């Protein structure tokens, strides 16, 4: 019973459990003017079979995006496709995804997980781009190391999604104060904007291929600062993609869409929604309170 309440509440943040649920939701979002990045839920996979099954689902997802002619790319987590089993397992599965992305002319975003895998994730990203270069990464503004990571990524103009970071990290490697994380988010995004060498990519197929800088945040203050920066920089609005999670701050999504910025919704689907759902509850006490009230109703 409690599990059913949890899964019903989770539907606020996910499309449903199947590819069909995801495709239907993408269509609805596209019709309202939004681009989408679809995430097949799953992480920390510790069996070869599960890692392979997740890989095949992501391959099918890329096929369905192409056959449905929707405006969506795909976000993946390396721990879902075998990173916990070793880099070789992960690479073998990633090759299948990259080949399908190439065949279907799509873009893969590698989500960033906790700091125990940051080095491996960045190393595999660089390797992946030697096979297929339409691959981007996520950088977390709560980590001290991110400034240096961005310098290296910008040398190759690798598309970055800047986020604050969603995992519990030690104070030895990360900012603890929210105001420092926020300030670093703005500073690092400014660094990326000043390193943009060309906006060629955004002209190619905006619905699938993001520009060099995407910001993944619902923080209105930060978005406004960066929107103003772009508006005053002479760069076109499409050089800043604003990304938000499905079901969070719909008001902000439509506001910045009306202002002419590309908005991409991060849309998860699948049965392994629990860790994703718990991160969303932890980010906002009001969500947790609403959920607990419904449990006892
Ligand atoms: P902040 O937490 O300061 O919230 C600002 C405002 O947003 C709040 O006041 C509230 O109005 C609203 N809000 C935020 N979270 C909410 C919630 N759960 N429910 C309701 N309202 C909420 N992290 C990571 O470590 N690796 C990754 O790969 C990604 N990928 C990613 C993709 C996209 C598109 C987004 C938007 C976010 C991520 N994240 C992520 C998560 C990110 O690191 C961060 O944890 C969340 O975005 C919450 O932080 P905000 O930037 O929204 O700011």
Short mmCIF file of C-alpha atoms and ligand atoms in Angstrom, two decimals:
data_model
loop_
_atom_site.label_atom_id
_atom_site.label_comp_id
_atom_site.label_asym_id
_atom_site.label_seq_id
_atom_site.Cartn_x
_atom_site.Cartn_y
_atom_site.Cartn_z
CA UNK A 1 0.00 0.00 0.00
CA UNK A 2 2.72 2.47 1.06
CA UNK A 3 4.79 1.38 -1.95
CA UNK A 4 1.80 2.14 -4.23
CA UNK A 5 1.45 5.62 -2.73
CA UNK A 6 5.18 6.18 -3.28
CA UNK A 7 4.99 5.05 -6.92
CA UNK A 8 1.93 7.23 -7.57
CA UNK A 9 3.73 10.21 -6.06
CA UNK A 10 6.86 9.40 -8.10
CA UNK A 11 4.74 9.78 -11.26
CA UNK A 12 4.93 13.51 -10.61
CA UNK A 13 8.59 13.28 -11.60
CA UNK A 14 8.69 10.45 -14.15
CA UNK A 15 6.88 9.64 -17.41
CA UNK A 16 5.90 6.11 -16.38
CA UNK A 17 7.49 2.69 -16.59
CA UNK A 18 7.71 1.95 -20.33
CA UNK A 19 9.24 3.38 -23.52
CA UNK A 20 5.69 4.05 -24.75
CA UNK A 21 5.02 6.19 -21.65
CA UNK A 22 8.22 8.14 -22.36
CA UNK A 23 7.48 8.65 -26.08
CA UNK A 24 3.91 9.82 -25.35
CA UNK A 25 5.20 12.35 -22.82
CA UNK A 26 7.95 13.58 -25.17
CA UNK A 27 5.31 14.15 -27.87
CA UNK A 28 3.21 16.20 -25.47
CA UNK A 29 6.23 18.24 -24.35
CA UNK A 30 7.42 18.77 -27.97
CA UNK A 31 3.92 19.99 -28.89
CA UNK A 32 4.27 22.62 -26.16
CA UNK A 33 7.62 23.77 -27.55
CA UNK A 34 10.05 21.88 -25.28
CA UNK A 35 12.98 19.69 -26.23
CA UNK A 36 13.57 16.63 -24.09
CA UNK A 37 16.39 14.44 -22.84
CA UNK A 38 15.10 10.98 -21.93
CA UNK A 39 16.65 8.97 -19.10
CA UNK A 40 15.99 5.25 -18.71
CA UNK A 41 16.18 5.01 -14.91
CA UNK A 42 18.83 2.81 -13.33
CA UNK A 43 22.19 3.15 -11.59
CA UNK A 44 24.80 1.20 -9.60
CA UNK A 45 24.15 -1.97 -11.61
CA UNK A 46 26.17 -4.89 -10.22
CA UNK A 47 25.22 -7.70 -12.61
CA UNK A 48 26.45 -8.12 -16.21
CA UNK A 49 22.96 -9.17 -17.29
CA UNK A 50 21.31 -6.08 -15.81
CA UNK A 51 23.95 -3.83 -17.39
CA UNK A 52 23.39 -5.48 -20.78
CA UNK A 53 19.59 -5.27 -20.44
CA UNK A 54 19.82 -1.56 -19.63
CA UNK A 55 22.10 -1.06 -22.63
CA UNK A 56 19.63 -2.79 -24.94
CA UNK A 57 16.77 -0.67 -23.58
CA UNK A 58 18.76 2.51 -24.31
CA UNK A 59 19.46 1.23 -27.84
CA UNK A 60 15.71 0.60 -28.33
CA UNK A 61 15.00 4.05 -26.95
CA UNK A 62 17.27 5.64 -29.59
CA UNK A 63 15.48 3.63 -32.29
CA UNK A 64 12.06 4.71 -31.02
CA UNK A 65 13.11 8.38 -30.87
CA UNK A 66 14.11 8.15 -34.51
CA UNK A 67 11.03 6.25 -35.70
CA UNK A 68 8.68 8.56 -33.75
CA UNK A 69 10.40 11.67 -35.20
CA UNK A 70 10.43 13.41 -31.84
CA UNK A 71 12.84 16.10 -30.60
CA UNK A 72 14.73 14.24 -27.90
CA UNK A 73 18.22 13.09 -27.03
CA UNK A 74 19.26 10.61 -24.34
CA UNK A 75 20.92 10.92 -20.91
CA UNK A 76 22.70 7.91 -19.45
CA UNK A 77 24.56 6.95 -16.28
CA UNK A 78 27.75 4.92 -16.67
CA UNK A 79 27.04 2.97 -13.45
CA UNK A 80 23.84 1.73 -15.08
CA UNK A 81 25.72 0.14 -17.98
CA UNK A 82 28.49 -1.59 -16.08
CA UNK A 83 30.92 0.90 -14.52
CA UNK A 84 30.68 -0.90 -11.17
CA UNK A 85 31.77 -4.10 -12.96
CA UNK A 86 34.87 -2.46 -14.44
CA UNK A 87 35.72 0.00 -17.20
CA UNK A 88 35.88 -2.69 -19.89
CA UNK A 89 32.31 -3.89 -19.23
CA UNK A 90 31.11 -0.32 -19.30
CA UNK A 91 32.95 0.50 -22.54
CA UNK A 92 31.62 -2.59 -24.32
CA UNK A 93 28.06 -1.53 -23.52
CA UNK A 94 28.74 2.14 -24.27
CA UNK A 95 30.00 1.25 -27.76
CA UNK A 96 26.59 -0.27 -28.57
CA UNK A 97 24.86 2.93 -27.45
CA UNK A 98 27.32 5.15 -29.37
CA UNK A 99 26.92 3.11 -32.56
CA UNK A 100 23.14 3.39 -32.34
CA UNK A 101 23.37 7.13 -31.59
CA UNK A 102 25.54 7.50 -34.69
CA UNK A 103 23.13 5.45 -36.82
CA UNK A 104 20.11 7.44 -35.60
CA UNK A 105 21.95 10.81 -35.60
CA UNK A 106 21.41 11.56 -31.95
CA UNK A 107 23.24 12.97 -28.93
CA UNK A 108 24.20 11.21 -25.69
CA UNK A 109 24.63 13.08 -22.42
CA UNK A 110 26.61 11.26 -19.75
CA UNK A 111 25.15 12.23 -16.36
CA UNK A 112 27.62 12.81 -13.53
CA UNK A 113 27.28 10.58 -10.47
CA UNK A 114 29.01 10.81 -7.10
CA UNK A 115 32.67 11.84 -6.79
CA UNK A 116 33.94 8.25 -6.47
CA UNK A 117 33.45 7.92 -10.24
CA UNK A 118 34.18 11.46 -11.51
CA UNK A 119 37.68 10.60 -12.83
CA UNK A 120 36.49 7.40 -14.51
CA UNK A 121 33.47 9.16 -16.02
CA UNK A 122 35.60 11.93 -17.53
CA UNK A 123 38.14 9.40 -18.83
CA UNK A 124 35.42 7.32 -20.48
CA UNK A 125 33.85 10.46 -21.95
CA UNK A 126 37.11 11.34 -23.72
CA UNK A 127 37.42 7.78 -25.00
CA UNK A 128 33.75 7.73 -26.13
CA UNK A 129 34.26 10.86 -28.22
CA UNK A 130 36.95 9.12 -30.24
CA UNK A 131 34.23 6.70 -31.37
CA UNK A 132 31.35 9.14 -31.79
CA UNK A 133 31.72 12.82 -30.97
CA UNK A 134 28.10 13.76 -30.30
CA UNK A 135 28.55 13.08 -26.59
CA UNK A 136 28.42 15.56 -23.72
CA UNK A 137 28.93 15.55 -19.98
CA UNK A 138 27.64 17.03 -16.71
CA UNK A 139 29.75 19.15 -14.34
CA UNK A 140 28.77 19.83 -10.71
CA UNK A 141 29.38 23.29 -9.25
CA UNK A 142 29.66 21.93 -5.68
CA UNK A 143 33.00 20.24 -6.49
CA UNK A 144 36.24 22.23 -6.12
CA UNK A 145 37.77 20.37 -9.06
CA UNK A 146 35.14 21.50 -11.58
CA UNK A 147 36.95 24.68 -12.67
CA UNK A 148 39.95 22.66 -13.89
CA UNK A 149 37.76 20.00 -15.45
CA UNK A 150 35.94 22.70 -17.42
CA UNK A 151 39.21 24.17 -18.73
CA UNK A 152 40.11 20.78 -20.21
CA UNK A 153 36.64 20.15 -21.59
CA UNK A 154 36.51 23.59 -23.23
CA UNK A 155 39.74 22.92 -25.13
CA UNK A 156 37.75 20.35 -27.08
CA UNK A 157 34.45 22.31 -26.87
CA UNK A 158 32.74 19.33 -25.25
CA UNK A 159 29.09 20.17 -24.44
CA UNK A 160 28.56 20.63 -20.72
CA UNK A 161 25.42 20.57 -18.61
CA UNK A 162 26.21 22.64 -15.52
CA UNK A 163 24.37 21.51 -12.37
CA UNK A 164 24.80 22.14 -8.64
CA UNK A 165 25.22 18.43 -7.80
CA UNK A 166 22.84 15.96 -6.19
CA UNK A 167 25.03 13.65 -4.07
CA UNK A 168 26.31 13.87 -0.52
CA UNK A 169 29.99 14.81 -0.76
CA UNK A 170 32.75 15.43 1.78
CA UNK A 171 33.64 19.03 2.72
CA UNK A 172 37.22 18.15 1.72
CA UNK A 173 36.28 18.16 -1.95
CA UNK A 174 33.13 20.25 -2.13
CA UNK A 175 31.60 23.56 -1.12
CA UNK A 176 29.31 23.14 1.85
CA UNK A 177 27.51 26.50 1.78
CA UNK A 178 24.69 26.79 -0.69
CA UNK A 179 25.74 30.37 -1.47
CA UNK A 180 29.22 29.13 -2.51
CA UNK A 181 27.74 26.39 -4.71
CA UNK A 182 25.44 28.96 -6.35
CA UNK A 183 28.25 31.50 -6.87
CA UNK A 184 30.47 28.82 -8.38
CA UNK A 185 27.63 27.75 -10.71
CA UNK A 186 27.47 31.29 -12.13
CA UNK A 187 31.25 31.71 -12.30
CA UNK A 188 31.83 28.39 -14.07
CA UNK A 189 28.98 29.06 -16.51
CA UNK A 190 30.55 32.47 -17.28
CA UNK A 191 33.88 30.71 -17.91
CA UNK A 192 32.16 28.39 -20.38
CA UNK A 193 30.39 31.25 -22.15
CA UNK A 194 33.67 33.09 -22.59
CA UNK A 195 35.27 29.93 -24.03
CA UNK A 196 32.59 29.30 -26.67
CA UNK A 197 34.48 29.19 -29.96
CA UNK A 198 31.63 28.55 -32.35
CA UNK A 199 27.87 28.20 -32.27
CA UNK A 200 27.92 25.98 -35.33
CA UNK A 201 26.53 22.99 -33.42
CA UNK A 202 23.34 24.67 -32.34
CA UNK A 203 22.48 25.36 -35.96
CA UNK A 204 22.75 21.72 -36.92
CA UNK A 205 19.69 20.24 -35.24
CA UNK A 206 18.69 22.16 -32.17
CA UNK A 207 16.08 19.63 -31.06
CA UNK A 208 18.69 16.92 -30.51
CA UNK A 209 22.09 18.62 -30.26
CA UNK A 210 22.56 21.01 -27.35
CA UNK A 211 24.94 23.98 -27.41
CA UNK A 212 28.25 23.98 -25.53
CA UNK A 213 26.52 25.30 -22.39
CA UNK A 214 23.33 23.87 -20.93
CA UNK A 215 22.33 24.80 -17.39
CA UNK A 216 20.39 22.21 -15.41
CA UNK A 217 18.75 24.16 -12.62
CA UNK A 218 15.41 25.51 -11.31
CA UNK A 219 17.12 28.40 -9.56
CA UNK A 220 15.34 31.45 -10.97
CA UNK A 221 17.99 33.89 -9.74
CA UNK A 222 20.84 32.01 -11.41
CA UNK A 223 18.93 31.49 -14.66
CA UNK A 224 18.16 35.22 -14.84
CA UNK A 225 21.82 36.16 -14.34
CA UNK A 226 22.93 33.86 -17.16
CA UNK A 227 20.06 34.83 -19.45
CA UNK A 228 21.06 38.50 -19.03
CA UNK A 229 24.67 37.63 -19.71
CA UNK A 230 23.72 35.95 -23.00
CA UNK A 231 21.36 38.79 -23.95
CA UNK A 232 24.20 41.30 -23.43
CA UNK A 233 26.91 39.17 -25.06
CA UNK A 234 25.82 39.31 -28.66
CA UNK A 235 25.47 35.52 -28.67
CA UNK A 236 22.12 34.17 -29.90
CA UNK A 237 19.66 32.89 -27.30
CA UNK A 238 20.09 29.36 -28.62
CA UNK A 239 23.65 29.31 -27.30
CA UNK A 240 22.23 28.80 -23.79
CA UNK A 241 20.02 25.77 -23.26
CA UNK A 242 18.02 25.79 -20.03
CA UNK A 243 17.29 22.31 -18.72
CA UNK A 244 14.85 21.40 -15.95
CA UNK A 245 13.59 18.17 -14.47
CA UNK A 246 10.19 16.89 -15.51
CA UNK A 247 7.51 17.99 -13.04
CA UNK A 248 9.57 20.75 -11.38
CA UNK A 249 8.93 24.50 -11.80
CA UNK A 250 6.66 24.25 -14.87
CA UNK A 251 6.03 27.99 -14.44
CA UNK A 252 9.73 28.76 -14.99
CA UNK A 253 9.92 26.37 -17.93
CA UNK A 254 7.18 28.22 -19.81
CA UNK A 255 8.47 31.66 -18.76
CA UNK A 256 11.92 31.17 -20.33
CA UNK A 257 10.45 29.37 -23.34
CA UNK A 258 8.39 32.52 -24.00
CA UNK A 259 11.60 34.55 -23.69
CA UNK A 260 12.95 32.58 -26.65
CA UNK A 261 15.50 30.30 -24.95
CA UNK A 262 15.64 26.59 -25.80
CA UNK A 263 14.24 24.60 -22.87
CA UNK A 264 14.99 20.91 -22.50
CA UNK A 265 13.08 18.76 -20.05
CA UNK A 266 14.92 15.88 -18.38
CA UNK A 267 12.40 13.06 -18.56
CA UNK A 268 13.05 9.83 -16.64
CA UNK A 269 11.10 6.61 -17.14
CA UNK A 270 11.39 3.00 -16.00
CA UNK A 271 10.76 0.85 -12.96
CA UNK A 272 13.97 1.79 -11.08
CA UNK A 273 12.64 5.16 -9.97
CA UNK A 274 13.40 4.88 -6.25
CA UNK A 275 16.90 6.53 -5.97
CA UNK A 276 15.92 9.29 -8.42
CA UNK A 277 12.71 9.91 -6.49
CA UNK A 278 14.55 10.03 -3.13
CA UNK A 279 16.98 12.66 -4.49
CA UNK A 280 14.02 14.80 -5.55
CA UNK A 281 12.43 14.47 -2.10
CA UNK A 282 15.71 15.31 -0.37
CA UNK A 283 16.17 18.47 -2.44
CA UNK A 284 12.98 20.00 -1.22
CA UNK A 285 11.48 19.52 2.26
CA UNK A 286 8.05 20.55 0.91
CA UNK A 287 8.05 17.47 -1.36
CA UNK A 288 8.90 15.22 1.56
CA UNK A 289 6.23 16.79 3.74
CA UNK A 290 3.57 16.42 1.04
CA UNK A 291 4.56 12.77 0.55
CA UNK A 292 4.51 11.93 4.29
CA UNK A 293 1.09 13.58 4.74
CA UNK A 294 -0.30 11.35 1.96
CA UNK A 295 1.20 8.23 3.53
CA UNK A 296 -0.85 8.77 6.68
CA UNK A 297 -3.98 10.02 5.04
P1 LIG B 1 18.10 24.54 -5.70
O1 LIG B 1 18.16 23.20 -5.05
O2 LIG B 1 18.78 25.69 -5.06
O3 LIG B 1 16.59 24.88 -5.97
C1 LIG B 1 16.16 26.10 -6.53
C2 LIG B 1 14.64 26.10 -6.61
O4 LIG B 1 14.22 25.04 -7.51
C3 LIG B 1 13.95 25.73 -5.30
O5 LIG B 1 13.77 26.85 -4.50
C4 LIG B 1 12.64 25.12 -5.80
O6 LIG B 1 11.74 26.15 -6.18
C5 LIG B 1 13.06 24.39 -7.04
N1 LIG B 1 13.38 22.97 -6.80
C6 LIG B 1 14.62 22.40 -6.79
N2 LIG B 1 14.52 21.07 -6.58
C7 LIG B 1 13.22 20.79 -6.44
C8 LIG B 1 12.48 19.59 -6.21
N3 LIG B 1 13.08 18.41 -6.07
N4 LIG B 1 11.13 19.66 -6.14
C9 LIG B 1 10.49 20.84 -6.28
N5 LIG B 1 11.13 22.02 -6.51
C10 LIG B 1 12.48 21.99 -6.59
N6 LIG B 1 22.86 16.32 -10.51
C11 LIG B 1 23.97 15.55 -10.58
O7 LIG B 1 24.68 15.40 -9.59
N7 LIG B 1 24.29 14.91 -11.76
C12 LIG B 1 23.54 15.06 -12.89
O8 LIG B 1 23.88 14.47 -13.92
C13 LIG B 1 22.39 15.89 -12.83
N8 LIG B 1 21.61 16.09 -13.93
C14 LIG B 1 20.59 17.04 -13.87
C15 LIG B 1 19.88 17.36 -15.03
C16 LIG B 1 18.95 18.39 -15.00
C17 LIG B 1 18.23 18.77 -16.26
C18 LIG B 1 18.69 19.08 -13.78
C19 LIG B 1 17.70 20.20 -13.72
C20 LIG B 1 19.35 18.71 -12.64
C21 LIG B 1 20.29 17.69 -12.66
N9 LIG B 1 20.97 17.32 -11.50
C22 LIG B 1 22.07 16.51 -11.61
C23 LIG B 1 20.45 17.72 -10.17
C24 LIG B 1 21.11 18.99 -9.64
O9 LIG B 1 22.45 18.72 -9.29
C25 LIG B 1 20.35 19.53 -8.42
O10 LIG B 1 20.40 18.57 -7.40
C26 LIG B 1 18.90 19.87 -8.67
O11 LIG B 1 18.75 20.47 -9.92
C27 LIG B 1 18.37 20.86 -7.60
O12 LIG B 1 19.11 22.02 -7.61
P2 LIG B 1 18.67 23.41 -8.32
O13 LIG B 1 19.75 23.80 -9.25
O14 LIG B 1 17.35 23.26 -8.97
O15 LIG B 1 18.71 24.47 -7.18
#
